[in-house]
Every structure is written in C-alpha cells, then in structure tokens.
Amino acid sequence: MAELQPSPIRAGLACRCPRCGKGKLLSGFLEVRPNCEACGLDYSFADAGDGPAIFVIMLAGFVVVATALIVEVKYEPPLWLHAVLWTPLILATTLLPLRALKGLMIALQYHHKAAEGRSDRDAP
Ligand SMILES: [Zn+2]
C-alpha cells in the first residue's frame, strides 16, 4: 500500500519534502536541495519564482505601514524613533516568514502538479 502524502500545507510550512514530509526541502536560507534525502524526490520541478517574495512584501507592507501610520497619527514621534521602531519589525515580517512561504509554494506546486504553461504548438 502506498504511503499517504503529507498535507502540502504542513510539509510546506515546515520546509519538508512534499512527497514524504520527512526530508529537508531547503539548504541554507532559501536554496532548494537537488533532491529529497529521505525518498529521493527530484526537486528540479521546484520553481517558486517571485511568489514567496510578493506575499512577504504584501504582508510586511500592510503590517508595517499600517502600524507606522497609526503611531504617527496618535503619538507624532520624531523620525529617528520611527527608524528604531520599524527596522526590527520590517526584518521580522520579511525574513521570518520567507522560508516557510517558499516551502509552502513549492509543496503546493508539487501537490497541484503546477508547471510552466505550454502551448500545443510547442509539441513535436
Ligand atoms: Zn521525500
């Protein structure tokens, strides 16, 4: 009996292999490994492109800009205090979710068998 595939959301957010859920997907911070160390799945299909970055930009932009606007309107702090407050928040809202979002997008790509669009005219 074939082993059940792990949930793509759980495997992706944990940066694990989308087929077995055990092997690591990434090496270093964002580098995709060549294949799964547990089941041997070839990761050459994995191409998240700019997907994780655009979600991080939208998330971080919303959180940081909304928070900065609220603080500015309510307390009118000096500019140096804005820099001190928002630099750590920007780093936290961009760097922390980036790995998990890349893992999630690759796992969803594998789960839905998503690939680059092809035209019938390209076929031999
Ligand atoms: Zn695997």
PDB file of C-alpha atoms and ligand atoms in Angstrom:
ATOM      1  CA  MET A   1       0.000   0.000   0.000  1.00  0.00           C
ATOM      2  CA  ALA A   2       1.336   3.405  -0.944  1.00  0.00           C
ATOM      3  CA  GLU A   3       2.148   5.762   1.889  1.00  0.00           C
ATOM      4  CA  LEU A   4      -0.190   8.718   2.163  1.00  0.00           C
ATOM      5  CA  GLN A   5       1.217  12.052   1.089  1.00  0.00           C
ATOM      6  CA  PRO A   6       1.585  14.589   3.884  1.00  0.00           C
ATOM      7  CA  SER A   7      -0.570  17.700   3.873  1.00  0.00           C
ATOM      8  CA  PRO A   8       1.090  20.137   1.452  1.00  0.00           C
ATOM      9  CA  ILE A   9       0.439  22.982   3.885  1.00  0.00           C
ATOM     10  CA  ARG A  10       2.041  21.197   6.841  1.00  0.00           C
ATOM     11  CA  ALA A  11       5.001  19.858   4.813  1.00  0.00           C
ATOM     12  CA  GLY A  12       5.480  23.193   3.054  1.00  0.00           C
ATOM     13  CA  LEU A  13       5.405  25.397   6.129  1.00  0.00           C
ATOM     14  CA  ALA A  14       7.895  23.038   7.815  1.00  0.00           C
ATOM     15  CA  CYS A  15      10.133  23.185   4.672  1.00  0.00           C
ATOM     16  CA  ARG A  16       9.928  19.380   4.280  1.00  0.00           C
ATOM     17  CA  CYS A  17       9.679  17.218   1.185  1.00  0.00           C
ATOM     18  CA  PRO A  18       6.194  17.499  -0.370  1.00  0.00           C
ATOM     19  CA  ARG A  19       6.077  13.748  -1.196  1.00  0.00           C
ATOM     20  CA  CYS A  20       7.256  12.110   2.044  1.00  0.00           C
ATOM     21  CA  GLY A  21       7.186  15.008   4.537  1.00  0.00           C
ATOM     22  CA  LYS A  22      10.468  13.788   6.062  1.00  0.00           C
ATOM     23  CA  GLY A  23      13.422  15.033   4.001  1.00  0.00           C
ATOM     24  CA  LYS A  24      14.523  18.645   4.065  1.00  0.00           C
ATOM     25  CA  LEU A  25      13.490  20.842   1.137  1.00  0.00           C
ATOM     26  CA  LEU A  26      15.949  23.713   1.574  1.00  0.00           C
ATOM     27  CA  SER A  27      19.631  24.008   2.315  1.00  0.00           C
ATOM     28  CA  GLY A  28      20.935  27.269   3.682  1.00  0.00           C
ATOM     29  CA  PHE A  29      18.344  30.034   3.936  1.00  0.00           C
ATOM     30  CA  LEU A  30      16.457  29.704   0.635  1.00  0.00           C
ATOM     31  CA  GLU A  31      18.461  27.311  -1.572  1.00  0.00           C
ATOM     32  CA  VAL A  32      16.425  24.326  -2.831  1.00  0.00           C
ATOM     33  CA  ARG A  33      18.244  20.983  -2.400  1.00  0.00           C
ATOM     34  CA  PRO A  34      18.734  18.841  -5.539  1.00  0.00           C
ATOM     35  CA  ASN A  35      16.588  16.005  -4.168  1.00  0.00           C
ATOM     36  CA  CYS A  36      14.950  14.594  -1.040  1.00  0.00           C
ATOM     37  CA  GLU A  37      17.378  12.824   1.315  1.00  0.00           C
ATOM     38  CA  ALA A  38      14.594  10.517   2.560  1.00  0.00           C
ATOM     39  CA  CYS A  39      12.629   9.449  -0.554  1.00  0.00           C
ATOM     40  CA  GLY A  40      14.859  10.708  -3.391  1.00  0.00           C
ATOM     41  CA  LEU A  41      12.243  13.003  -4.981  1.00  0.00           C
ATOM     42  CA  ASP A  42      13.949  15.163  -7.623  1.00  0.00           C
ATOM     43  CA  TYR A  43      13.344  18.800  -6.697  1.00  0.00           C
ATOM     44  CA  SER A  44      14.153  20.108 -10.184  1.00  0.00           C
ATOM     45  CA  PHE A  45      10.410  20.830 -10.703  1.00  0.00           C
ATOM     46  CA  ALA A  46      10.519  23.319  -7.819  1.00  0.00           C
ATOM     47  CA  ASP A  47      10.287  26.879  -9.056  1.00  0.00           C
ATOM     48  CA  ALA A  48       8.553  29.226  -6.664  1.00  0.00           C
ATOM     49  CA  GLY A  49       9.837  32.226  -8.619  1.00  0.00           C
ATOM     50  CA  ASP A  50       8.900  35.540  -7.045  1.00  0.00           C
ATOM     51  CA  GLY A  51       5.848  34.056  -5.302  1.00  0.00           C
ATOM     52  CA  PRO A  52       7.168  33.957  -1.721  1.00  0.00           C
ATOM     53  CA  ALA A  53       8.681  37.445  -2.053  1.00  0.00           C
ATOM     54  CA  ILE A  54       5.474  39.050  -3.291  1.00  0.00           C
ATOM     55  CA  PHE A  55       3.440  37.540  -0.435  1.00  0.00           C
ATOM     56  CA  VAL A  56       6.067  38.731   2.055  1.00  0.00           C
ATOM     57  CA  ILE A  57       6.049  42.232   0.520  1.00  0.00           C
ATOM     58  CA  MET A  58       2.265  42.444   0.770  1.00  0.00           C
ATOM     59  CA  LEU A  59       2.181  41.077   4.334  1.00  0.00           C
ATOM     60  CA  ALA A  60       5.071  43.199   5.618  1.00  0.00           C
ATOM     61  CA  GLY A  61       3.916  46.292   3.766  1.00  0.00           C
ATOM     62  CA  PHE A  62       0.441  46.072   5.244  1.00  0.00           C
ATOM     63  CA  VAL A  63       1.621  45.408   8.807  1.00  0.00           C
ATOM     64  CA  VAL A  64       4.475  47.937   8.900  1.00  0.00           C
ATOM     65  CA  VAL A  65       2.784  50.790   7.021  1.00  0.00           C
ATOM     66  CA  ALA A  66      -0.468  50.425   8.977  1.00  0.00           C
ATOM     67  CA  THR A  67       1.380  50.311  12.302  1.00  0.00           C
ATOM     68  CA  ALA A  68       3.625  53.265  11.390  1.00  0.00           C
ATOM     69  CA  LEU A  69       0.642  55.350  10.285  1.00  0.00           C
ATOM     70  CA  ILE A  70      -1.281  54.619  13.473  1.00  0.00           C
ATOM     71  CA  VAL A  71       1.735  55.507  15.655  1.00  0.00           C
ATOM     72  CA  GLU A  72       2.426  58.683  13.640  1.00  0.00           C
ATOM     73  CA  VAL A  73      -1.168  59.907  13.865  1.00  0.00           C
ATOM     74  CA  LYS A  74      -1.557  59.051  17.559  1.00  0.00           C
ATOM     75  CA  TYR A  75       1.870  59.991  19.009  1.00  0.00           C
ATOM     76  CA  GLU A  76       3.744  62.017  16.334  1.00  0.00           C
ATOM     77  CA  PRO A  77       7.154  60.610  17.370  1.00  0.00           C
ATOM     78  CA  PRO A  78      10.426  62.006  15.867  1.00  0.00           C
ATOM     79  CA  LEU A  79      11.762  60.368  12.694  1.00  0.00           C
ATOM     80  CA  TRP A  80      14.665  58.628  14.485  1.00  0.00           C
ATOM     81  CA  LEU A  81      12.134  56.822  16.675  1.00  0.00           C
ATOM     82  CA  HIS A  82      10.271  55.641  13.582  1.00  0.00           C
ATOM     83  CA  ALA A  83      13.553  54.182  12.271  1.00  0.00           C
ATOM     84  CA  VAL A  84      14.257  52.463  15.595  1.00  0.00           C
ATOM     85  CA  LEU A  85      10.725  51.067  15.833  1.00  0.00           C
ATOM     86  CA  TRP A  86      10.161  49.845  12.290  1.00  0.00           C
ATOM     87  CA  THR A  87      13.549  48.415  11.328  1.00  0.00           C
ATOM     88  CA  PRO A  88      13.172  45.340  13.587  1.00  0.00           C
ATOM     89  CA  LEU A  89       9.522  44.973  12.574  1.00  0.00           C
ATOM     90  CA  ILE A  90      10.462  45.096   8.881  1.00  0.00           C
ATOM     91  CA  LEU A  91      13.161  42.440   9.420  1.00  0.00           C
ATOM     92  CA  ALA A  92      10.780  40.243  11.428  1.00  0.00           C
ATOM     93  CA  THR A  93       7.903  40.482   8.955  1.00  0.00           C
ATOM     94  CA  THR A  94      10.088  39.843   5.900  1.00  0.00           C
ATOM     95  CA  LEU A  95      12.817  37.373   6.913  1.00  0.00           C
ATOM     96  CA  LEU A  96      10.886  35.146   9.336  1.00  0.00           C
ATOM     97  CA  PRO A  97       8.048  34.018   7.006  1.00  0.00           C
ATOM     98  CA  LEU A  98      10.144  33.823   3.810  1.00  0.00           C
ATOM     99  CA  ARG A  99      11.433  30.232   4.237  1.00  0.00           C
ATOM    100  CA  ALA A 100       8.048  28.873   5.257  1.00  0.00           C
ATOM    101  CA  LEU A 101       6.302  30.612   2.357  1.00  0.00           C
ATOM    102  CA  LYS A 102       8.855  29.274  -0.139  1.00  0.00           C
ATOM    103  CA  GLY A 103       8.364  25.757   1.259  1.00  0.00           C
ATOM    104  CA  LEU A 104       4.594  26.192   1.110  1.00  0.00           C
ATOM    105  CA  MET A 105       4.615  27.380  -2.514  1.00  0.00           C
ATOM    106  CA  ILE A 106       6.850  24.509  -3.632  1.00  0.00           C
ATOM    107  CA  ALA A 107       4.698  21.965  -1.753  1.00  0.00           C
ATOM    108  CA  LEU A 108       1.531  23.380  -3.339  1.00  0.00           C
ATOM    109  CA  GLN A 109       3.255  23.350  -6.751  1.00  0.00           C
ATOM    110  CA  TYR A 110       4.044  19.644  -6.268  1.00  0.00           C
ATOM    111  CA  HIS A 111       0.574  18.841  -4.876  1.00  0.00           C
ATOM    112  CA  HIS A 112      -1.257  20.512  -7.773  1.00  0.00           C
ATOM    113  CA  LYS A 113       1.306  19.393 -10.390  1.00  0.00           C
ATOM    114  CA  ALA A 114       1.716  23.033 -11.416  1.00  0.00           C
ATOM    115  CA  ALA A 115       4.253  23.807 -14.135  1.00  0.00           C
ATOM    116  CA  GLU A 116       5.019  26.477 -16.678  1.00  0.00           C
ATOM    117  CA  GLY A 117       2.319  26.941 -19.295  1.00  0.00           C
ATOM    118  CA  ARG A 118       2.858  25.131 -22.600  1.00  0.00           C
ATOM    119  CA  SER A 119       1.275  25.551 -25.987  1.00  0.00           C
ATOM    120  CA  ASP A 120       0.195  22.723 -28.307  1.00  0.00           C
ATOM    121  CA  ARG A 121       2.314  24.368 -30.990  1.00  0.00           C
ATOM    122  CA  ASP A 122       5.428  23.569 -28.886  1.00  0.00           C
ATOM    123  CA  ALA A 123       4.717  19.815 -29.111  1.00  0.00           C
ATOM    124  CA  PRO A 124       6.760  17.845 -31.669  1.00  0.00           C
TER     125      PRO A 124
HETATM  126 ZN    ZN B   1      10.872  12.981   0.291  1.00  0.00          ZN
END
